[in-house]
Short mmCIF file of C-alpha atoms and ligand atoms in Angstrom, two decimals:
data_model
loop_
_atom_site.label_atom_id
_atom_site.label_comp_id
_atom_site.label_asym_id
_atom_site.label_seq_id
_atom_site.Cartn_x
_atom_site.Cartn_y
_atom_site.Cartn_z
CA MET A 65 49.73 93.47 77.13
CA ASN A 66 46.94 95.80 75.94
CA LYS A 67 44.15 96.48 78.44
CA LYS A 68 41.06 98.64 78.56
CA ILE A 69 40.65 100.61 81.78
CA GLN A 70 37.66 102.64 82.96
CA ILE A 71 37.88 105.88 84.96
CA PRO A 72 36.76 106.40 87.75
CA PHE A 73 39.15 103.57 88.59
CA ASP A 74 38.43 100.34 90.33
CA LYS A 75 41.43 100.01 92.65
CA GLU A 76 41.14 96.22 92.63
CA GLU A 77 41.57 96.22 88.87
CA LEU A 78 44.60 98.53 89.11
CA LYS A 79 46.41 95.97 91.27
CA ASP A 80 46.73 93.77 88.16
CA LEU A 81 48.39 96.48 86.08
CA ARG A 82 52.14 96.16 85.74
CA ALA A 83 54.75 98.68 84.65
CA GLY A 84 55.06 98.27 80.87
CA ASP A 85 51.40 97.39 80.25
CA TYR A 86 49.94 99.33 77.34
CA VAL A 87 46.44 100.52 78.23
CA TYR A 88 43.49 102.34 76.69
CA LEU A 89 41.77 104.64 79.17
CA SER A 90 38.10 105.58 78.89
CA GLY A 91 35.98 107.78 81.13
CA THR A 92 36.58 111.04 82.97
CA VAL A 93 39.93 112.75 83.39
CA TYR A 94 40.69 116.20 84.77
CA SER A 95 43.39 118.41 83.32
CA ALA A 96 45.65 120.20 85.79
CA ARG A 97 49.24 121.39 85.59
CA ASP A 98 51.60 123.68 87.52
CA ALA A 99 49.40 126.64 88.44
CA ALA A 100 46.26 124.57 89.15
CA HIS A 101 48.26 122.21 91.37
CA LYS A 102 49.73 125.07 93.33
CA ARG A 103 46.29 126.52 93.86
CA MET A 104 44.74 123.21 94.94
CA TYR A 105 47.65 122.52 97.27
CA GLU A 106 47.45 125.90 98.96
CA ALA A 107 43.67 125.65 99.31
CA VAL A 108 43.97 122.28 101.06
CA LEU A 109 46.75 123.49 103.34
CA ALA A 110 44.64 126.47 104.36
CA ALA A 111 41.64 124.30 105.28
CA ASP A 112 41.42 123.11 108.90
CA SER A 113 39.28 119.96 108.81
CA GLU A 114 39.12 116.82 106.68
CA GLU A 115 35.80 118.03 105.32
CA ALA A 116 37.05 121.50 104.57
CA LYS A 117 40.10 120.06 102.81
CA ARG A 118 37.90 118.02 100.50
CA ALA A 119 35.63 120.98 99.87
CA ALA A 120 38.63 123.12 99.01
CA LEU A 121 39.29 121.03 95.91
CA PRO A 122 37.30 121.94 92.78
CA PHE A 123 36.27 118.32 92.17
CA ASP A 124 36.02 115.07 94.10
CA ILE A 125 39.39 113.49 93.38
CA ARG A 126 38.63 110.05 94.82
CA ASN A 127 39.28 107.28 92.25
CA GLN A 128 39.86 109.92 89.60
CA ALA A 129 42.71 110.71 87.23
CA ILE A 130 44.55 113.95 86.61
CA TYR A 131 46.04 114.52 83.18
CA TYR A 132 49.03 116.88 83.29
CA LEU A 133 47.91 118.95 80.36
CA GLY A 134 47.65 122.50 79.10
CA PRO A 135 46.03 122.22 75.65
CA THR A 136 46.13 124.63 72.73
CA PRO A 137 42.81 126.45 72.13
CA ALA A 138 40.14 124.45 70.28
CA PRO A 139 39.71 125.60 66.69
CA GLU A 140 36.18 125.82 65.28
CA GLY A 141 34.61 122.35 65.14
CA HIS A 142 37.10 120.74 67.55
CA VAL A 143 36.52 119.63 71.15
CA ILE A 144 40.03 120.66 72.13
CA GLY A 145 43.29 121.66 70.46
CA SER A 146 46.57 119.79 70.66
CA ALA A 147 46.52 117.87 73.95
CA GLY A 148 49.61 115.90 74.90
CA PRO A 149 51.16 115.40 78.35
CA THR A 150 53.47 117.79 80.15
CA THR A 151 56.43 116.83 82.37
CA ALA A 152 55.07 115.25 85.56
CA SER A 153 58.00 115.96 87.88
CA ARG A 154 56.96 119.59 88.22
CA MET A 155 53.87 118.36 90.05
CA ASP A 156 55.86 116.11 92.42
CA LYS A 157 55.74 118.61 95.27
CA TYR A 158 51.94 118.58 95.29
CA THR A 159 51.21 114.99 94.31
CA PRO A 160 51.67 112.91 97.50
CA MET A 161 49.03 115.00 99.27
CA LEU A 162 46.52 114.50 96.45
CA LEU A 163 47.20 110.75 96.33
CA ASP A 164 46.68 110.52 100.09
CA MET A 165 43.35 112.29 99.61
CA GLY A 166 42.18 109.72 97.07
CA LEU A 167 43.52 110.72 93.66
CA THR A 168 44.22 107.41 91.94
CA GLY A 169 45.69 107.94 88.48
CA MET A 170 48.05 110.41 86.90
CA ILE A 171 48.83 110.78 83.22
CA GLY A 172 51.95 112.66 82.21
CA LYS A 173 55.47 112.07 80.98
CA GLY A 174 58.85 111.77 82.63
CA LYS A 175 60.33 110.77 85.94
CA ARG A 176 58.71 111.07 89.40
CA SER A 177 60.27 111.65 92.80
CA PRO A 178 60.79 108.87 95.38
CA GLU A 179 58.06 110.56 97.48
CA VAL A 180 55.55 110.21 94.66
CA ARG A 181 56.47 106.58 94.11
CA GLU A 182 55.98 105.89 97.83
CA ALA A 183 52.58 107.60 97.80
CA VAL A 184 51.59 105.57 94.72
CA VAL A 185 52.38 102.33 96.54
CA ARG A 186 50.84 103.47 99.84
CA ASN A 187 47.54 104.23 98.12
CA GLY A 188 47.43 101.61 95.36
CA CYS A 189 47.63 104.15 92.54
CA VAL A 190 49.14 104.19 89.04
CA TYR A 191 51.25 106.69 87.09
CA PHE A 192 50.71 106.45 83.35
CA ALA A 193 52.73 108.06 80.56
CA ALA A 194 51.23 109.28 77.32
CA THR A 195 53.44 109.99 74.31
CA GLY A 196 55.12 113.37 74.72
CA GLY A 197 54.81 115.47 71.60
CA ALA A 198 51.83 113.59 70.20
CA GLY A 199 49.25 116.23 71.13
CA ALA A 200 47.42 116.16 67.80
CA LEU A 201 46.99 112.39 67.93
CA LEU A 202 45.95 112.33 71.60
CA SER A 203 43.38 115.09 71.05
CA LYS A 204 41.42 112.61 68.92
CA CYS A 205 40.75 110.51 72.04
CA ILE A 206 39.17 113.41 73.92
CA VAL A 207 35.45 113.49 73.19
CA SER A 208 34.38 116.36 75.44
CA SER A 209 36.05 119.08 77.46
CA GLU A 210 34.71 121.72 79.79
CA VAL A 211 36.55 124.16 82.07
CA ILE A 212 35.26 123.54 85.61
CA ALA A 213 37.62 125.65 87.72
CA TYR A 214 40.35 128.30 87.70
CA ASP A 215 39.19 129.77 84.42
CA ASP A 216 41.52 132.73 84.92
CA LEU A 217 44.52 130.42 84.43
CA GLY A 218 43.85 130.10 80.69
CA THR A 219 45.48 126.96 79.36
CA GLU A 220 46.25 125.96 82.97
CA ALA A 221 42.57 125.91 84.05
CA ILE A 222 41.05 122.64 85.29
CA ARG A 223 39.04 120.87 82.61
CA LYS A 224 36.71 117.94 83.01
CA MET A 225 37.20 115.77 79.95
CA GLU A 226 35.76 112.53 78.63
CA VAL A 227 38.32 110.33 76.95
CA ARG A 228 37.78 107.26 74.80
CA ASP A 229 40.51 104.66 74.29
CA PHE A 230 43.22 107.08 75.28
CA PRO A 231 46.56 105.25 74.81
CA ALA A 232 48.99 105.22 77.72
CA VAL A 233 51.64 103.02 79.23
CA VAL A 234 51.92 102.09 82.91
CA VAL A 235 55.16 103.63 84.21
CA ILE A 236 54.79 103.23 87.99
CA ASP A 237 52.43 100.46 89.06
CA SER A 238 50.74 100.01 92.43
CA ALA A 239 53.62 97.79 93.57
CA GLY A 240 56.13 100.56 92.83
CA ASN A 241 57.78 99.05 89.74
CA ASN A 242 59.17 101.81 87.53
CA LEU A 243 59.23 101.28 83.79
CA TYR A 244 61.77 104.03 83.14
CA GLU A 245 64.27 102.01 85.17
CA THR A 246 63.43 98.57 83.82
CA ALA A 247 62.73 99.36 80.15
CA VAL A 248 66.17 100.78 79.42
CA LYS A 249 67.93 97.92 81.25
CA ASP A 250 65.80 95.35 79.46
CA TYR A 251 66.45 96.93 76.10
CA LEU A 252 70.21 97.01 76.64
CA ALA A 253 70.17 93.40 77.86
CA SER A 254 68.24 92.33 74.77
CA ARG A 255 71.01 93.70 72.55
CA LYS A 256 73.77 91.70 74.19
CA MET B 83 69.34 152.35 50.85
CA ARG B 84 66.61 149.76 50.82
CA ASN B 85 63.39 150.38 52.80
CA ILE B 86 61.17 147.82 54.45
CA HIS B 87 57.98 148.52 56.37
CA THR B 88 57.37 146.80 59.69
CA ASP B 89 53.89 145.70 58.53
CA VAL B 90 55.64 143.32 56.13
CA ILE B 91 57.73 141.97 59.00
CA THR B 92 54.71 141.46 61.28
CA GLU B 93 52.87 139.58 58.55
CA ALA B 94 55.86 137.30 57.86
CA VAL B 95 56.35 136.53 61.56
CA LYS B 96 52.68 135.73 62.03
CA LYS B 97 52.79 133.27 59.15
CA MET B 98 55.97 131.60 60.42
CA CYS B 99 54.59 131.16 63.95
CA ILE B 100 51.63 129.24 62.58
CA GLU B 101 53.51 127.18 60.01
CA ALA B 102 56.27 126.18 62.39
CA ASN B 103 53.78 124.83 64.90
CA LEU B 104 51.54 122.93 62.50
CA ALA B 105 54.15 121.01 60.54
CA LEU B 106 57.74 119.99 61.09
CA ALA B 107 60.24 121.02 58.43
CA PRO B 108 60.91 118.23 55.89
CA ASP B 109 64.36 117.45 57.36
CA MET B 110 62.89 116.79 60.81
CA GLU B 111 60.04 114.75 59.42
CA ALA B 112 62.46 112.65 57.38
CA CYS B 113 64.66 111.81 60.33
CA ILE B 114 61.70 110.76 62.50
CA ARG B 115 60.45 108.50 59.69
CA HIS B 116 63.90 106.99 59.30
CA ALA B 117 64.15 106.39 63.06
CA ALA B 118 60.83 104.52 63.05
CA GLU B 119 62.12 102.24 60.30
CA VAL B 120 65.24 101.19 62.15
CA GLU B 121 64.02 101.17 65.77
CA ASP B 122 64.24 97.76 67.40
CA GLY B 123 62.92 98.57 70.89
CA ALA B 124 59.32 97.34 71.10
CA LEU B 125 57.84 100.26 73.08
CA GLY B 126 60.24 102.70 71.42
CA LYS B 127 58.98 101.65 68.01
CA LYS B 128 55.38 102.14 69.16
CA ILE B 129 56.23 105.68 70.25
CA LEU B 130 57.88 106.55 66.92
CA ASP B 131 54.93 105.16 64.97
CA SER B 132 52.58 107.33 67.00
CA LEU B 133 54.77 110.37 66.31
CA ILE B 134 54.38 109.78 62.59
CA GLU B 135 50.63 109.41 62.95
CA ASN B 136 50.67 112.57 65.04
CA MET B 137 52.45 114.58 62.32
CA GLU B 138 49.92 113.41 59.77
CA ILE B 139 46.91 114.34 61.92
CA ALA B 140 48.44 117.73 62.74
CA LYS B 141 48.83 118.48 59.04
CA GLU B 142 45.41 117.20 57.98
CA GLU B 143 43.48 118.96 60.71
CA SER B 144 45.66 122.04 61.10
CA ILE B 145 46.25 121.56 64.79
CA PRO B 146 49.64 121.98 66.44
CA ILE B 147 52.00 118.97 66.49
CA CYS B 148 52.49 119.54 70.21
CA GLN B 149 50.38 121.47 72.72
CA ASP B 150 53.48 123.27 73.94
CA THR B 151 53.73 125.70 71.07
CA GLY B 152 56.62 127.23 72.91
CA MET B 153 58.08 130.54 73.75
CA ALA B 154 58.83 132.28 70.44
CA VAL B 155 62.60 132.52 70.02
CA PHE B 156 64.04 134.49 67.09
CA PHE B 157 67.41 134.94 65.46
CA VAL B 158 67.27 138.10 63.38
CA GLU B 159 69.98 139.25 60.99
CA VAL B 160 69.61 142.89 60.06
CA GLY B 161 71.56 144.11 57.05
CA GLN B 162 73.34 147.34 57.99
CA ASP B 163 72.23 149.02 54.74
CA LEU B 164 68.54 148.33 55.41
CA HIS B 165 66.18 151.04 56.58
CA ILE B 166 63.19 149.92 58.62
CA GLU B 167 60.07 152.10 58.54
CA GLY B 168 57.02 152.07 60.76
CA ALA B 169 56.85 150.69 64.29
CA GLY B 170 59.98 149.49 66.10
CA LEU B 171 61.43 146.23 64.77
CA THR B 172 61.04 144.48 68.13
CA GLU B 173 57.44 145.60 68.44
CA ALA B 174 56.75 144.46 64.86
CA ILE B 175 58.04 140.99 65.66
CA ASN B 176 56.04 140.83 68.90
CA GLU B 177 52.93 141.92 67.02
CA GLY B 178 53.49 139.05 64.57
CA VAL B 179 53.74 136.64 67.51
CA ARG B 180 50.58 138.10 69.04
CA GLN B 181 48.62 137.67 65.81
CA GLY B 182 50.09 134.29 64.93
CA TYR B 183 49.43 132.73 68.32
CA ARG B 184 45.88 134.13 68.32
CA ASP B 185 44.85 133.31 64.75
CA GLY B 186 46.70 129.98 64.68
CA TYR B 187 45.01 128.74 67.88
CA LEU B 188 48.41 128.30 69.48
CA ARG B 189 48.96 128.09 73.20
CA LYS B 190 49.80 131.17 75.20
CA SER B 191 52.57 129.94 77.44
CA VAL B 192 54.29 133.08 78.67
CA VAL B 193 54.01 134.60 82.16
CA ALA B 194 54.91 138.25 82.72
CA ASP B 195 56.93 137.79 85.89
CA PRO B 196 58.88 134.65 86.80
CA LEU B 197 57.56 134.76 90.37
CA LEU B 198 54.13 136.37 90.12
CA ARG B 199 53.32 134.22 87.08
CA THR B 200 50.40 135.97 85.43
CA ASN B 201 49.97 134.82 81.82
CA THR B 202 50.50 137.66 79.35
CA GLY B 203 47.66 136.19 77.30
CA ASP B 204 49.26 136.58 73.87
CA ASN B 205 52.54 134.64 74.11
CA THR B 206 54.60 137.83 74.06
CA PRO B 207 57.21 138.96 74.65
CA ALA B 208 59.31 136.90 72.27
CA ILE B 209 63.01 136.27 72.88
CA ILE B 210 64.89 137.98 70.06
CA HIS B 211 68.60 137.70 69.28
CA TYR B 212 69.80 140.37 66.84
CA ASP B 213 72.85 140.36 64.65
CA ILE B 214 73.96 143.22 62.42
CA VAL B 215 75.32 141.88 59.14
CA PRO B 216 76.60 143.38 55.87
CA GLY B 217 74.08 143.99 53.08
CA ASP B 218 70.47 145.18 52.99
CA ALA B 219 68.50 142.01 53.71
CA LEU B 220 66.53 141.03 56.79
CA THR B 221 66.61 137.35 57.73
CA ILE B 222 64.28 136.13 60.45
CA THR B 223 64.51 132.64 61.92
CA ILE B 224 61.89 131.48 64.39
CA ALA B 225 62.35 128.54 66.73
CA PRO B 226 59.34 128.11 69.03
CA LYS B 227 60.78 126.32 72.04
CA GLY B 228 58.92 123.92 74.34
CA PHE B 229 59.98 123.92 77.95
CA GLY B 230 59.77 120.21 78.79
CA SER B 231 63.07 119.92 76.98
CA GLU B 232 64.30 123.47 77.69
CA ASN B 233 64.19 122.69 81.42
CA MET B 234 66.70 119.87 80.92
CA SER B 235 69.34 122.13 79.34
CA LYS B 236 72.68 122.80 81.03
CA VAL B 237 75.80 124.94 80.96
CA TYR B 238 79.19 123.41 81.87
CA MET B 239 82.20 125.67 82.37
CA LEU B 240 84.80 123.13 81.25
CA LYS B 241 88.55 123.58 81.51
CA PRO B 242 90.79 123.47 78.41
CA ALA B 243 92.34 120.27 79.81
CA ASP B 244 88.93 118.55 79.72
CA GLY B 245 89.25 118.34 75.93
CA GLU B 246 86.99 116.31 73.68
CA GLU B 247 86.54 113.72 76.36
CA GLY B 248 85.08 116.32 78.72
CA ILE B 249 82.71 117.50 76.01
CA ARG B 250 81.46 113.98 75.25
CA ALA B 251 81.00 113.18 78.94
CA SER B 252 79.16 116.43 79.68
CA VAL B 253 76.68 116.14 76.81
CA LEU B 254 76.04 112.53 77.77
CA ASP B 255 75.49 113.58 81.37
CA ALA B 256 72.89 116.15 80.27
CA VAL B 257 71.09 113.58 78.13
CA LYS B 258 71.01 110.96 80.89
CA ASN B 259 69.72 113.55 83.31
CA ALA B 260 66.99 114.54 80.84
CA GLY B 261 65.91 110.95 80.22
CA PRO B 262 62.20 110.72 79.46
CA ASN B 263 61.45 114.29 80.61
CA ALA B 264 62.60 115.99 77.41
CA CYS B 265 60.44 113.85 75.09
CA PRO B 266 63.10 111.76 73.39
CA PRO B 267 64.07 111.22 70.62
CA LEU B 268 66.01 114.39 71.22
CA PHE B 269 67.60 117.01 69.04
CA VAL B 270 70.66 118.15 70.96
CA GLY B 271 72.05 121.63 70.44
CA VAL B 272 75.57 122.25 71.71
CA GLY B 273 77.34 125.59 72.06
CA LEU B 274 81.09 125.36 72.51
CA GLY B 275 83.36 128.29 73.28
CA GLY B 276 82.65 131.99 73.66
CA ASP B 277 81.75 132.80 77.24
CA PHE B 278 79.01 131.79 79.67
CA GLU B 279 76.05 133.35 77.87
CA LEU B 280 77.30 133.02 74.31
CA ALA B 281 77.71 129.26 74.70
CA ALA B 282 74.02 129.01 75.61
CA LYS B 283 72.98 131.16 72.67
CA LEU B 284 75.09 129.08 70.29
CA ALA B 285 73.46 125.93 71.64
CA LYS B 286 70.05 127.35 70.83
CA LYS B 287 71.24 128.43 67.40
CA ALA B 288 72.53 124.91 66.75
CA LEU B 289 68.92 123.71 67.03
CA THR B 290 67.99 125.76 63.98
CA ARG B 291 70.38 123.86 61.75
CA ASP B 292 68.96 121.34 59.29
CA ALA B 293 68.94 117.82 60.64
CA ASP B 294 71.05 116.59 57.76
CA SER B 295 73.63 119.40 57.89
CA ARG B 296 77.23 118.80 58.93
CA HIS B 297 79.54 121.23 60.65
CA PRO B 298 82.01 122.71 58.11
CA ASP B 299 85.01 121.93 60.39
CA ALA B 300 85.91 118.26 60.12
CA HIS B 301 86.92 117.85 63.77
CA ILE B 302 83.60 119.32 64.97
CA ALA B 303 81.56 117.28 62.49
CA LYS B 304 83.34 114.18 63.79
CA LEU B 305 82.52 115.17 67.37
CA GLU B 306 78.86 115.60 66.42
CA ASP B 307 78.80 112.06 65.05
CA GLU B 308 80.63 110.57 68.02
CA ILE B 309 78.35 112.19 70.56
CA LEU B 310 75.23 111.09 68.66
CA ASP B 311 76.58 107.56 68.69
CA LEU B 312 77.26 107.63 72.42
CA ILE B 313 73.81 109.01 73.18
CA ASN B 314 72.18 106.29 71.14
CA GLN B 315 74.03 103.61 73.09
CA THR B 316 72.33 104.65 76.34
CA GLY B 317 69.22 102.66 75.43
CA ILE B 318 66.94 105.44 76.76
CA GLY B 319 65.05 105.34 73.47
CA PRO B 320 61.86 107.05 72.27
CA GLY B 321 59.74 108.21 75.19
CA GLY B 322 62.46 106.90 77.53
CA LEU B 323 60.94 103.45 77.09
CA GLY B 324 63.97 101.70 75.64
CA GLY B 325 65.38 101.74 72.14
CA LYS B 326 68.23 102.75 69.88
CA THR B 327 66.92 106.22 69.01
CA THR B 328 67.55 108.45 72.00
CA ALA B 329 68.64 111.36 69.82
CA LEU B 330 67.96 112.15 66.19
CA SER B 331 70.77 114.62 65.84
CA VAL B 332 73.56 116.46 67.63
CA LYS B 333 74.62 119.86 66.32
CA ILE B 334 77.56 121.86 67.62
CA GLU B 335 78.17 125.57 67.06
CA THR B 336 81.49 127.06 68.09
CA TYR B 337 83.10 130.44 68.80
CA PRO B 338 86.61 131.49 69.86
CA THR B 339 87.09 131.47 73.60
CA HIS B 340 89.47 132.58 76.39
CA ILE B 341 92.82 130.88 77.09
CA ALA B 342 91.50 129.80 80.49
CA GLY B 343 88.21 128.23 79.51
CA MET B 344 86.01 126.03 77.36
CA PRO B 345 82.36 126.88 78.03
CA LEU B 346 79.90 124.22 76.91
CA ALA B 347 76.14 124.59 76.76
CA VAL B 348 73.68 121.84 75.97
CA ASN B 349 70.29 123.04 74.79
CA MET B 350 67.99 120.07 74.87
CA CYS B 351 65.25 119.89 72.30
CA CYS B 352 62.65 117.23 71.68
CA HIS B 353 61.69 115.66 68.37
CA VAL B 354 59.33 118.63 67.91
CA ASN B 355 62.27 120.78 66.86
CA ARG B 356 60.54 123.60 65.02
CA HIS B 357 62.17 126.24 62.92
CA ARG B 358 61.38 128.42 59.92
CA SER B 359 63.41 131.12 58.19
CA VAL B 360 62.54 133.93 55.85
CA THR B 361 64.62 136.56 54.12
CA LEU B 362 62.83 139.82 53.39
S1 SF4 C 70 59.36 118.66 75.23
FE1 SF4 C 70 58.79 119.03 73.08
S2 SF4 C 70 57.46 117.34 72.49
FE2 SF4 C 70 57.61 117.34 74.71
S3 SF4 C 70 55.82 118.51 75.36
FE3 SF4 C 70 57.53 119.96 75.25
S4 SF4 C 70 57.45 120.81 73.15
FE4 SF4 C 70 56.15 118.99 73.20
#
């Protein structure tokens, strides 16, 4: 099924998404990958109150989406360079904490840990995959991009981006179904 | 004795860095197009179609096929009768990388220290494998390598008794472990023989072979075909979303080895298997 989804997310709407749904995302997404995650994680751990923890993050993550992305530099006349997903599992260590603090969507590629899947279910979130290695194509769906934090990290800085009809597939839905497990089984069954 | 100036080398490397990242070589493009034609997994087919669209946009707009423009890996064959003038050869290659990654708007993905992790800012240093060969030519092959797939690579120190069966099982194990993380459809480089580190280097070198090439030894060529077949029966498919194309190609490079061992390395590469060669 093809669905259009707005970000910031409406968690009620996300409940209807199922692993395997093909979606088009529009709205705000924030880029963050290894180094930015480590920095956010350490900043939250160092804070001593709920309020301070929230303030330690460079943006309000509630109902938002993080895109695991480190783009190539934007050539003249482009909003951004090549901009496809990076492997999500490297962020697994940091992700449950962010989901518990209100982060709602993640866009990446590849498997997630059991801890991430549990945190997705606990908080009614969704993990989406974008096509790995299709950075030129996906860059066309990014209409604006601005570095908002950790500028010194270069490609790993946090960017606030507007996306329009960004194609993605639901891999882990809010009920914990995992497309990487079901899709391969279903495909093999269909060949019998 | 023939002379070559390092300025010429820097210029050639710069050009190759940019070209390799903006367009796949024709052999790679052809095998992705073929895969899209025959794919029967619904989501897998969608992924392959978007990869074709992606290649076309990358070419038209001169932006990299993939945002991970890789660590710059080189295989350099230096003719022993060649005299190189100017800066050091290694520095000349690094300077080409520096200029290519800057002027080509490629991503700088290298950190200076594995633990401290400060970006070097210019994608250097490159990883350069040198070989001294007869003659007076200089052949440079670049293979920018993305790390989503590199991270899923493995070395297996097999025993002679493991035989072909052990090789098939090990490569399949690496592929299953990689699953969707390495951006399938994959290009699988296998190094067989030598010792611990040579097997890994051979596996990387195997990735620079043309997609349609066959190993000159019949028993190895047969093994390449068999392993490709096995991989494509896993159903992992493009993007790991189900389909018949889990790998586009399997290439094996071999070297003599010790009576006690059979080292095997699997260097995983994605469909963005980039390589360019030039002889100066
Ligand atoms: S594994 Fe390959 S296709 Fe995937 S992000 Fe890395 S370089 Fe790009």
